[in-house]
Coordinates of C-alpha atoms in Angstrom, one line a residue:
Chain A
M1 CA 111.9 97.4 101.2
D2 CA 113.5 100.7 100.2
K3 CA 116.9 99.3 98.3
S4 CA 119.0 102.5 99.2
N5 CA 117.7 102.0 102.7
Q6 CA 118.8 98.4 102.7
D7 CA 122.3 99.3 101.2
K8 CA 122.5 102.2 103.4
A9 CA 121.8 99.7 106.4
I10 CA 124.6 97.4 105.1
L11 CA 126.8 100.3 105.3
M12 CA 126.3 101.5 108.6
A13 CA 126.4 97.8 109.9
S14 CA 129.7 97.4 108.4
F15 CA 131.4 100.7 108.7
A16 CA 129.7 102.6 111.5
K17 CA 131.8 104.8 113.6
M18 CA 133.3 103.5 116.6
D19 CA 133.2 105.5 119.5
P20 CA 136.4 106.3 120.9
V21 CA 135.4 107.6 124.4
A22 CA 133.3 104.5 124.9
L23 CA 136.2 102.1 123.8
A24 CA 138.6 103.7 125.9
V25 CA 136.4 103.4 129.5
A26 CA 135.3 100.0 127.9
L27 CA 139.0 98.4 127.3
G28 CA 140.3 100.6 130.7
C29 CA 137.7 98.7 132.9
I30 CA 138.5 95.5 131.5
S31 CA 142.4 95.8 131.4
G32 CA 142.3 97.0 134.8
F33 CA 139.9 94.2 136.0
I34 CA 142.4 91.5 134.5
I35 CA 145.3 92.6 135.9
F36 CA 143.5 93.1 139.6
L37 CA 142.0 89.7 139.2
A38 CA 145.6 88.3 138.1
T39 CA 147.4 89.5 140.9
G40 CA 144.5 88.7 143.3
L41 CA 144.6 85.1 142.4
L42 CA 147.7 84.8 142.8
L43 CA 147.6 86.5 146.3
I44 CA 144.7 84.4 147.7
Q45 CA 146.7 81.1 146.6
G46 CA 149.9 82.0 148.3
A47 CA 153.3 80.4 148.1
P48 CA 155.0 78.2 150.2
E49 CA 156.6 79.4 153.4
G50 CA 159.7 81.5 152.6
Q51 CA 159.0 81.9 148.7
E52 CA 158.0 84.7 147.0
I53 CA 154.2 85.3 145.5
G54 CA 154.0 85.7 141.8
P55 CA 157.8 86.5 141.0
H56 CA 156.9 86.1 137.4
L57 CA 153.8 88.7 137.2
A58 CA 155.9 91.0 139.7
L59 CA 158.5 91.1 136.3
L60 CA 155.9 93.7 135.0
G61 CA 157.1 96.3 137.8
I62 CA 159.9 96.5 135.0
Y63 CA 157.7 98.4 133.1
L64 CA 155.7 99.6 135.4
P65 CA 157.3 101.1 138.1
G66 CA 156.1 100.3 141.6
Y67 CA 153.7 97.4 140.5
E68 CA 154.3 94.3 142.8
V69 CA 152.1 91.2 143.7
T70 CA 150.6 92.6 146.8
W71 CA 147.3 94.3 147.4
P72 CA 148.6 97.6 146.9
G73 CA 150.2 96.7 143.9
A74 CA 147.0 95.1 142.5
V75 CA 145.2 98.4 142.7
L76 CA 148.3 100.1 141.7
G77 CA 148.6 97.9 138.2
A78 CA 144.7 98.0 137.7
F79 CA 145.3 101.9 137.3
Y80 CA 148.5 101.3 134.9
F81 CA 146.8 98.9 133.0
G82 CA 143.7 101.1 133.0
L83 CA 145.3 104.1 131.8
M84 CA 147.1 101.7 129.1
G85 CA 143.6 100.5 128.5
V86 CA 141.9 103.9 128.2
I87 CA 145.1 104.8 125.3
A88 CA 144.8 101.9 123.6
G89 CA 140.9 101.9 123.2
F90 CA 140.9 105.5 122.1
V91 CA 143.9 105.0 119.6
I92 CA 142.4 101.7 118.6
A93 CA 138.8 103.5 117.6
T94 CA 140.5 106.4 116.5
L95 CA 142.6 104.5 113.8
W96 CA 139.4 102.4 112.9
N97 CA 137.4 105.4 112.2
L98 CA 140.6 107.2 110.6
T99 CA 141.3 104.2 108.2
H100 CA 137.6 104.7 106.8
Y101 CA 137.7 108.2 106.2
I102 CA 140.9 108.0 104.1
Y103 CA 139.6 104.8 102.3
I104 CA 136.6 106.9 101.4
V105 CA 138.4 110.1 100.7
L106 CA 140.7 108.0 98.2
T107 CA 137.7 106.1 96.7
V108 CA 135.9 109.1 96.4
A109 CA 139.0 111.3 94.5
R110 CA 139.8 108.3 92.0
A111 CA 136.0 108.7 91.0
V112 CA 136.4 112.5 90.6
W113 CA 139.8 111.7 88.9
W114 CA 138.3 109.2 86.4
K115 CA 135.0 111.0 85.9
M116 CA 137.3 114.1 84.9
M117 CA 139.6 111.9 82.4
A118 CA 136.8 110.4 80.8
D119 CA 135.1 113.7 80.7
Chain B
M1 CA 118.6 87.0 91.5
T2 CA 122.2 85.3 93.3
N3 CA 122.9 88.5 94.9
T4 CA 120.1 89.1 97.8
S5 CA 119.6 87.5 100.4
T6 CA 116.5 86.6 101.8
T7 CA 115.9 85.2 105.7
D8 CA 112.5 83.3 106.1
N9 CA 112.2 84.0 109.9
T10 CA 112.7 87.7 109.2
A11 CA 111.7 88.1 105.8
V12 CA 114.2 90.7 105.3
E13 CA 116.4 91.2 102.1
Y14 CA 119.9 92.5 101.7
D15 CA 122.3 92.8 99.2
K16 CA 124.8 89.9 99.8
V17 CA 127.3 91.0 97.6
L18 CA 127.4 94.3 99.1
L19 CA 128.0 93.0 102.2
H20 CA 130.7 90.5 101.3
A21 CA 132.4 93.4 99.7
S22 CA 132.2 95.3 102.9
V23 CA 133.3 92.5 105.2
K24 CA 136.3 92.0 102.8
L25 CA 137.3 95.6 102.9
N26 CA 136.8 95.9 106.8
T27 CA 139.2 92.7 107.2
R28 CA 142.1 94.0 105.2
L29 CA 141.6 97.5 107.3
L30 CA 141.7 95.9 110.4
A31 CA 144.3 93.4 109.4
G32 CA 146.7 96.5 108.2
V33 CA 146.1 98.4 111.1
F34 CA 146.6 95.8 113.9
G35 CA 149.4 94.1 112.0
F36 CA 151.4 97.4 112.3
V37 CA 150.2 98.1 115.7
S38 CA 151.1 94.6 116.9
G39 CA 154.9 95.0 115.2
L40 CA 155.4 98.5 116.5
S41 CA 154.5 97.3 119.9
L42 CA 156.7 94.4 119.6
F43 CA 159.5 96.5 118.6
V44 CA 159.2 99.3 121.1
I45 CA 159.0 96.7 124.0
T46 CA 162.1 95.3 122.5
Y47 CA 163.8 98.6 122.8
I48 CA 162.2 99.3 126.5
S49 CA 163.6 96.1 127.8
M50 CA 167.4 96.9 126.4
Y51 CA 167.6 100.2 127.4
R52 CA 166.0 99.4 130.9
G53 CA 169.0 99.1 132.5
M54 CA 168.6 95.4 133.9
P55 CA 170.8 93.1 134.8
D56 CA 170.1 90.3 132.7
T57 CA 168.4 92.0 129.2
G58 CA 165.2 90.2 128.0
Q59 CA 166.0 87.5 129.9
Y60 CA 162.3 86.6 129.6
L61 CA 161.2 88.6 126.4
R62 CA 163.7 86.9 124.3
L63 CA 161.9 83.6 125.1
L64 CA 159.6 85.0 122.5
G65 CA 162.3 82.9 120.1
V66 CA 160.8 80.1 120.7
F67 CA 157.9 80.9 118.8
L68 CA 159.2 83.8 116.4
P69 CA 162.2 82.4 114.8
G70 CA 165.2 84.9 114.6
Y71 CA 163.9 86.6 117.5
E72 CA 166.2 87.9 120.0
V73 CA 166.2 91.2 122.2
S74 CA 168.9 93.5 120.1
H75 CA 168.5 95.8 117.3
F76 CA 168.2 93.6 114.9
G77 CA 165.9 91.3 116.6
A78 CA 163.6 94.4 117.1
W79 CA 163.1 94.3 113.6
V80 CA 162.5 90.8 113.3
G81 CA 160.1 91.0 116.1
F82 CA 158.2 93.9 114.2
F83 CA 158.1 91.7 110.8
W84 CA 156.4 88.9 112.9
G85 CA 154.3 91.2 115.3
A86 CA 153.2 92.2 112.0
I87 CA 152.3 89.1 110.2
I88 CA 150.6 87.4 113.1
G89 CA 149.1 90.7 114.1
A90 CA 147.6 90.8 110.6
L91 CA 146.5 87.2 110.5
L92 CA 144.9 87.3 113.7
A93 CA 142.9 90.9 113.4
A94 CA 141.7 89.2 109.9
M95 CA 140.6 85.9 111.3
F96 CA 139.0 88.0 114.2
Y97 CA 136.8 90.3 112.0
R98 CA 135.6 87.4 109.7
I99 CA 133.9 85.7 112.5
Y100 CA 133.1 88.7 114.3
A101 CA 131.2 89.8 110.7
R102 CA 128.6 87.0 111.3
S103 CA 127.0 89.4 113.8
I104 CA 126.0 92.2 110.8
P105 CA 123.5 90.2 109.1
D106 CA 121.7 90.2 112.5
L107 CA 122.4 94.0 112.7
I108 CA 121.5 95.0 109.2
K109 CA 118.1 92.6 109.8
A110 CA 117.3 94.9 113.3
Y111 CA 118.1 98.1 111.4
L112 CA 115.9 97.0 108.8
R113 CA 113.1 95.4 111.1
D114 CA 112.8 98.2 113.1
G115 CA 112.0 100.3 109.9
A116 CA 114.9 103.0 110.7
R117 CA 114.4 105.9 108.4
N118 CA 117.7 107.0 106.3
D119 CA 118.4 109.8 108.4
D120 CA 118.5 107.6 111.5
L121 CA 121.2 105.3 110.0
L122 CA 123.6 108.0 109.1
G123 CA 126.1 108.9 112.0
M124 CA 125.2 106.0 114.3
P125 CA 127.9 104.9 116.4
M126 CA 129.1 101.2 116.1
Q127 CA 127.1 98.8 118.7
L128 CA 128.8 95.7 119.7
S129 CA 127.8 92.4 119.9
G130 CA 129.0 90.6 122.9
H131 CA 128.4 87.0 121.6
Y132 CA 130.2 87.6 118.4
L133 CA 133.2 89.5 120.1
G134 CA 133.3 86.3 122.7
L135 CA 133.4 83.9 120.0
A136 CA 135.9 85.4 117.9
L137 CA 138.2 86.4 120.6
G138 CA 137.5 83.3 122.5
T139 CA 138.2 81.4 119.2
I140 CA 141.6 83.2 118.7
I141 CA 142.9 83.2 122.0
S142 CA 142.0 79.5 122.7
A143 CA 143.3 78.7 119.5
G144 CA 146.6 80.8 120.4
L145 CA 147.3 78.3 123.3
V146 CA 146.4 75.1 121.9
V147 CA 149.1 75.8 118.9
T148 CA 151.7 77.7 121.1
T149 CA 151.3 74.8 123.8
N150 CA 151.7 72.0 120.9
W151 CA 154.7 73.5 119.4
L152 CA 156.6 72.9 123.0
V153 CA 155.3 69.3 123.1
I154 CA 156.5 69.0 119.1
R155 CA 160.0 70.6 119.4
G156 CA 160.3 68.5 122.8
T157 CA 160.8 71.1 125.2
A158 CA 157.6 70.6 127.1
D159 CA 159.1 69.3 130.4
E160 CA 161.6 72.4 130.2
S161 CA 158.7 75.1 129.9
T162 CA 158.6 75.8 133.4
H163 CA 157.2 79.5 132.2
A164 CA 154.1 78.2 130.3
Q165 CA 153.6 75.8 133.1
L166 CA 153.0 78.8 135.1
L167 CA 149.5 79.3 133.4
V168 CA 148.0 76.7 135.9
N169 CA 147.8 79.4 138.5
F170 CA 144.8 80.9 136.5
L171 CA 143.8 77.9 134.3
P172 CA 143.6 74.9 136.5
G173 CA 144.2 71.8 134.7
Y174 CA 146.3 73.5 132.4
S175 CA 149.8 71.5 131.7
V176 CA 152.6 71.9 128.9
S177 CA 150.8 68.4 127.2
T178 CA 148.2 67.9 124.5
V179 CA 145.6 67.2 126.8
G180 CA 146.3 69.7 128.7
S181 CA 146.4 72.4 126.2
F182 CA 142.8 71.7 125.2
I183 CA 141.5 72.0 128.9
G184 CA 143.1 75.3 129.3
A185 CA 141.8 76.7 125.8
I186 CA 138.3 75.5 127.2
E187 CA 138.7 77.5 130.3
L188 CA 140.2 80.2 128.5
F189 CA 137.6 80.4 126.2
I190 CA 135.0 80.7 128.8
I191 CA 137.1 83.4 130.7
T192 CA 137.3 85.2 127.5
Y193 CA 133.6 84.9 126.5
V194 CA 132.5 86.3 129.9
L195 CA 134.5 89.4 129.3
S196 CA 133.6 90.1 126.3
L197 CA 130.1 90.3 127.3
L198 CA 131.1 92.6 129.8
F199 CA 133.4 94.7 127.8
S200 CA 130.6 95.2 125.1
W201 CA 127.9 96.0 127.7
I202 CA 130.4 98.7 128.9
Y203 CA 131.0 99.7 125.5
N204 CA 127.2 100.0 124.7
N205 CA 126.0 101.6 127.7
V206 CA 128.5 104.1 127.2
V207 CA 127.6 104.7 123.5
A208 CA 124.0 105.1 124.7
F209 CA 124.6 107.5 127.6
R210 CA 126.7 109.8 125.5
G211 CA 124.0 109.5 122.9
K212 CA 121.3 110.6 125.4
K213 CA 123.5 113.4 126.4

């Protein structure tokens, strides 16, 4: 096996670019699914007569206007969390790629600098 | 040669030193990014809680002070939260990547076994391993539950921890006790592992779909 090919395989496996769109879609879907599931689970379990269902989860309404532990609230929560997941996924992937670019640029710049100094 | 690894089953060789250096670098970068993002998130959430205009500011958020010494919902507390968020975020990210990086040798072997040409490797988007992602996330989240629950047990406030007890709604058998924490951790690990498989499946399929286009 060609040594340069082996090294490239290692570098690509370690430093492959993350796809921001794919990560945004995946994180958005999973985040929305989790909050829908969590809300739905509380609704299915129910609460004793006269008591509110999921009063603590309902506190998410402080941050997500309109969210409550009801089926329409579960859909709205899934939308909010989906949206936040999309944004977070895109930002995480972009930051991951960006930090690698910055590191590579700094490494190359340092190598060029030392070569110039040596010359 | 000490710096070359050969796997018997695939007869694929690769430079172990280069791999180790790559993993080390990625661990540092990920820890740095996640530390910053976690710290900033806690900082922002604290300020949102302060200025949201609720009657009892930070009634629940301030409970984080049980786990993060010095944290409170105030201007100073926001900075303390930033500090702890950064430290914990960085540590968890480093632990996560150290476990997830075990998937990289398999990926290298797959690249080399398939005889990928140099040009094919360049520019290839990352593929996620659902199995290793599940292992890494599952381990960290489950360990987090065990540590936080047992911290409540050790400080003697397990009986008063009514909010932690609410986890039983999602994790049957969980309780604020040592045994309960392990039951909850096993359930949480399974849930996280399954969700990680689903997450990776979605990600890899979107990558493949975009690649075809």
